[in-house]
XYZ file of N, CA and C in Angstrom:
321
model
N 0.838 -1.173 0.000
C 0.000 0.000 0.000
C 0.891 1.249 0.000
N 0.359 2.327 -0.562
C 1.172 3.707 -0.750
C 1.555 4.162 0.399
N 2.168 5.111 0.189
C 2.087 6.088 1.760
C 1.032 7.575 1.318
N -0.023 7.476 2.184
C -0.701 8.720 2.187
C -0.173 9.816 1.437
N -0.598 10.642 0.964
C -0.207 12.386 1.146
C -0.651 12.797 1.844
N -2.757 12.432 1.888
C -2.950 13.700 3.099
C -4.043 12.754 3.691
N -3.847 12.417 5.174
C -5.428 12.060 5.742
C -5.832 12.188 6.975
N -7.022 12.340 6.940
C -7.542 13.306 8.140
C -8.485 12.092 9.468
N -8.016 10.955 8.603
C -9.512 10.220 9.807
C -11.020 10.098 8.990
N -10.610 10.925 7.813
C -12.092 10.348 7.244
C -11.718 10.486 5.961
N -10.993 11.514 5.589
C -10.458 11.018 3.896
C -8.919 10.540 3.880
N -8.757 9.721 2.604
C -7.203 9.572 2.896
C -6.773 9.481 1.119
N -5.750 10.637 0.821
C -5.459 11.228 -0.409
C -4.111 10.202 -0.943
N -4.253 10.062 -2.407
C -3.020 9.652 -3.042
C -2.380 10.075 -3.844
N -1.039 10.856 -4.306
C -0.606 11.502 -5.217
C 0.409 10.646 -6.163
N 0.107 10.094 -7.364
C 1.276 9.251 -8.215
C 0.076 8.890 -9.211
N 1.315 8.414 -10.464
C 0.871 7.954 -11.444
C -0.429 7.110 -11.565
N -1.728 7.734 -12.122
C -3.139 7.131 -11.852
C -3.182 5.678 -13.014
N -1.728 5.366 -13.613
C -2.276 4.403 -14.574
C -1.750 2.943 -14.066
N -1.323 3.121 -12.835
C -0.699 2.368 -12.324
C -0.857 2.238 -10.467
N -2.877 2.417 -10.503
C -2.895 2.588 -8.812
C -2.669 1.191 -7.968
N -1.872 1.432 -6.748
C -1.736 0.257 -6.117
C -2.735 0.054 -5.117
N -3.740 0.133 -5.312
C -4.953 -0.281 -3.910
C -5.742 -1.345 -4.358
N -6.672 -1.825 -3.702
C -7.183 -3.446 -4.145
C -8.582 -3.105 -4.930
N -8.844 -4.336 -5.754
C -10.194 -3.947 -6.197
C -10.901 -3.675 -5.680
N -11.805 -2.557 -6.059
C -13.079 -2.453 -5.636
C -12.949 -1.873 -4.122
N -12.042 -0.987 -3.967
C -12.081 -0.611 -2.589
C -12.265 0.691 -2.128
N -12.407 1.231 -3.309
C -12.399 3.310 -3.431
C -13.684 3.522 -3.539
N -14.278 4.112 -2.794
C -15.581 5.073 -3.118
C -15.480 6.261 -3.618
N -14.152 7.332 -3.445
C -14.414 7.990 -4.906
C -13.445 8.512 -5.122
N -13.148 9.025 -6.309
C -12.132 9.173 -7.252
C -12.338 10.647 -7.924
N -11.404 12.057 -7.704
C -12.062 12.864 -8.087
C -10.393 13.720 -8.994
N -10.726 13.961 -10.137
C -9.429 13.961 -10.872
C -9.521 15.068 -11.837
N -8.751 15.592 -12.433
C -8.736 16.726 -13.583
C -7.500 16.738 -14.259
N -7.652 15.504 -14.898
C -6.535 15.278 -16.022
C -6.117 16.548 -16.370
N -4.602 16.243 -16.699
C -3.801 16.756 -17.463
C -4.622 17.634 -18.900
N -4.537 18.498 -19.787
C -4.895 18.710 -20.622
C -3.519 18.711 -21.714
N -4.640 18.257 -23.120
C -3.323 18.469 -24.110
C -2.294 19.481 -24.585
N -1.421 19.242 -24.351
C -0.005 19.923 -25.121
C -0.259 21.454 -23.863
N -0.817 21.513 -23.078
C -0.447 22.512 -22.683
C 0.031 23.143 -21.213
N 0.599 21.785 -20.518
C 1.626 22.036 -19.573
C 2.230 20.710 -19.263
N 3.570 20.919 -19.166
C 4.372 19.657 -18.296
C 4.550 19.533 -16.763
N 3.675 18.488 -16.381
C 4.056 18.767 -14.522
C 5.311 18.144 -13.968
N 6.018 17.337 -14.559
C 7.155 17.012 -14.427
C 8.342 17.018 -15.721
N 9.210 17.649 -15.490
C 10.500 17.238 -16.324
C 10.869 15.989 -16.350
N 11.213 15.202 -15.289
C 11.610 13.938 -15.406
C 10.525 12.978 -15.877
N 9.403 13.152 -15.930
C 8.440 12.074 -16.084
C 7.969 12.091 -18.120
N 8.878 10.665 -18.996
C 8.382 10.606 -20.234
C 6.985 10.159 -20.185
N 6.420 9.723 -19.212
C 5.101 9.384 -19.322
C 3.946 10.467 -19.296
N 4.684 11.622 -19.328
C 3.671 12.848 -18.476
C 2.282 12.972 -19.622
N 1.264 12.846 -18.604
C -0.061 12.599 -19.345
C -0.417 13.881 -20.239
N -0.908 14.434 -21.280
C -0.920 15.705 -21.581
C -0.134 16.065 -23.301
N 1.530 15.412 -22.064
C 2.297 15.679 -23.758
C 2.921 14.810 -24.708
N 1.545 14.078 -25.194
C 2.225 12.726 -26.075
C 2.141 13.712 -27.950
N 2.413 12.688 -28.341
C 2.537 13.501 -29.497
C 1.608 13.949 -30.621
N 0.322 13.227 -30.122
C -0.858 13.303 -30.818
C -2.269 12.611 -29.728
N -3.238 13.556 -30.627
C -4.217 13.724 -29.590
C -4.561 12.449 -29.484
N -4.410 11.149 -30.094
C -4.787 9.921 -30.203
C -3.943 9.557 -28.829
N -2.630 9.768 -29.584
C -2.530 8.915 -27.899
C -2.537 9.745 -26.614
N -2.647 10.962 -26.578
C -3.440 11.782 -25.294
C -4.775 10.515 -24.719
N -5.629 10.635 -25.755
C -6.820 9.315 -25.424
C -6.441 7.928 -24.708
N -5.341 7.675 -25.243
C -4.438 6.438 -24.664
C -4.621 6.259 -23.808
N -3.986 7.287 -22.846
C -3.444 7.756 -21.759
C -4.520 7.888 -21.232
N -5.158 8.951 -21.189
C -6.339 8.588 -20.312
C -7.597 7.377 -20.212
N -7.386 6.429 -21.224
C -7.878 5.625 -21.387
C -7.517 4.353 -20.207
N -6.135 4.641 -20.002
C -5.047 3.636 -19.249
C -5.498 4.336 -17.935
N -5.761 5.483 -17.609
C -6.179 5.795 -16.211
C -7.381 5.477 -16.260
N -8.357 5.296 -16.639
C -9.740 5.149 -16.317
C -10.506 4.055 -16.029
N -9.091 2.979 -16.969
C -9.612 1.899 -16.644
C -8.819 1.133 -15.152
N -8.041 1.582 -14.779
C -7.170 1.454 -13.163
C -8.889 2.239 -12.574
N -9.078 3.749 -12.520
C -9.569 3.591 -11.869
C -11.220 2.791 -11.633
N -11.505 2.925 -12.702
C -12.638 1.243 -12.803
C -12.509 -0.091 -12.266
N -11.188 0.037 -11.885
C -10.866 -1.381 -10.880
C -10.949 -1.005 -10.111
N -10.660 0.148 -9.013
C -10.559 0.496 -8.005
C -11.484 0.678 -7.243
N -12.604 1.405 -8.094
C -13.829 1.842 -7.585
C -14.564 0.496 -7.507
N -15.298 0.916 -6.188
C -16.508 0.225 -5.902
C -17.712 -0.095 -6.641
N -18.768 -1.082 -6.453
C -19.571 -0.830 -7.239
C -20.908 0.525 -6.834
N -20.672 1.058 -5.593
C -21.343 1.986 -5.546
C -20.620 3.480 -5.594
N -19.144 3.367 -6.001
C -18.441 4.260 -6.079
C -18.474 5.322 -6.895
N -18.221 6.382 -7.266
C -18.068 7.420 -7.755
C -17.041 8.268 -8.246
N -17.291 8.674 -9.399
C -15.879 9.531 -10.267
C -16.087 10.878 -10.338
N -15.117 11.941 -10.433
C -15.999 13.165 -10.622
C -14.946 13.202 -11.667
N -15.008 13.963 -12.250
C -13.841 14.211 -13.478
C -13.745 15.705 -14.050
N -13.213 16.716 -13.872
C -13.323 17.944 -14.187
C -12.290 18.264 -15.797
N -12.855 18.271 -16.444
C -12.460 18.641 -17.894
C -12.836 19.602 -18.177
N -12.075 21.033 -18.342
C -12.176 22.874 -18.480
C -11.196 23.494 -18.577
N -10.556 23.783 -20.001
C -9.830 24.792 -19.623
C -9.634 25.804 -19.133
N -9.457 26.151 -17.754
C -9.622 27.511 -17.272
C -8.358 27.979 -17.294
N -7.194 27.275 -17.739
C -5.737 27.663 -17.886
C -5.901 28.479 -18.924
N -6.746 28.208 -20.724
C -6.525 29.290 -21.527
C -7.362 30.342 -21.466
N -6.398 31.173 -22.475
C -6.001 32.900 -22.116
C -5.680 33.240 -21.115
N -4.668 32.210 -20.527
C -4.000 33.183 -19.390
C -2.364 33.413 -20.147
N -1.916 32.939 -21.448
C -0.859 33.623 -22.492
C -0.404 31.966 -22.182
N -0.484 30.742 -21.866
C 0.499 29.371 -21.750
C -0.048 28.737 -22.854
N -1.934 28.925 -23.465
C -2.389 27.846 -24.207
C -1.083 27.831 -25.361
N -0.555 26.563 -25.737
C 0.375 25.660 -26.455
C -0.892 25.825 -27.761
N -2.388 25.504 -27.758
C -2.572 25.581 -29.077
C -3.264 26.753 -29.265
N -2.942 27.742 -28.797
C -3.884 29.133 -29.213
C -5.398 28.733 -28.985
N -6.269 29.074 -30.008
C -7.622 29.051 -30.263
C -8.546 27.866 -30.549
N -7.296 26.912 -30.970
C -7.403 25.699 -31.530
C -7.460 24.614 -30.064
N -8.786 23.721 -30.441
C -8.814 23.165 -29.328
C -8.536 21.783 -29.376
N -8.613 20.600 -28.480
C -8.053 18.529 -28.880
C -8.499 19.070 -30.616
N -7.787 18.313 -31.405
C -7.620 17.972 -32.777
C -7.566 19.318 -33.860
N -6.999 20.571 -33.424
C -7.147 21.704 -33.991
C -8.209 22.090 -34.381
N -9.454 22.056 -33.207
C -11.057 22.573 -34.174
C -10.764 24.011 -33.422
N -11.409 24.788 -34.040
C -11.520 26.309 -33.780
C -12.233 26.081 -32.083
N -12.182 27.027 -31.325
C -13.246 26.943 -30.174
C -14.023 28.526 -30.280
């Protein structure tokens, strides 16, 4: 089992690679996450796996494909996902694709 990051007695947090969770089946009630977005930040230098900056939006999908289904093992059957997908990072001057949003469509 991991070592915590953060727990209080009633929640208990995990920070590491989600495509590869070490907890037992079916034992999480919930799972609350906000993937990486494409091409437009690296959270680690050292990490080639970093979710976000593969080289095409296909395998961006990969990747989160490989987390979703870890956490589908994890979760319970009365468990719960929340999943926050929003760029609220662009126009703050970092968006990597300008205007252009997953697969260069205009937004």
């Amino acid at each position: 089992m991991p070592e915590p990051f953060f727990t209080n007695g009633w929640a208990t947090l995990y920070r590491q690679d989600a495509r590869e969770i070490p907890l037992t089946d079916g034992s999480v009630h919930c799972c609350v996450t906000s993937p990486p977005y494409y091409m437009l930040r690296k959270y680690r230098d050292v990490d080639d796996r970093c979710i976000g900056m593969e080289a095409t939006p296909e395998a961006y999908i990969q990747s989160l494909l490989e987390v979703f289904r870890e956490v589908k093992r994890v979760l319970r059957p009365d468990g719960i996902l929340w999943v926050n997908i929003r760029d609220s990072w662009n126009g703050s001057g970092g968006n990597l694709l300008g205007n252009a949003g997953l697969g260069g469509r205009q937004r």
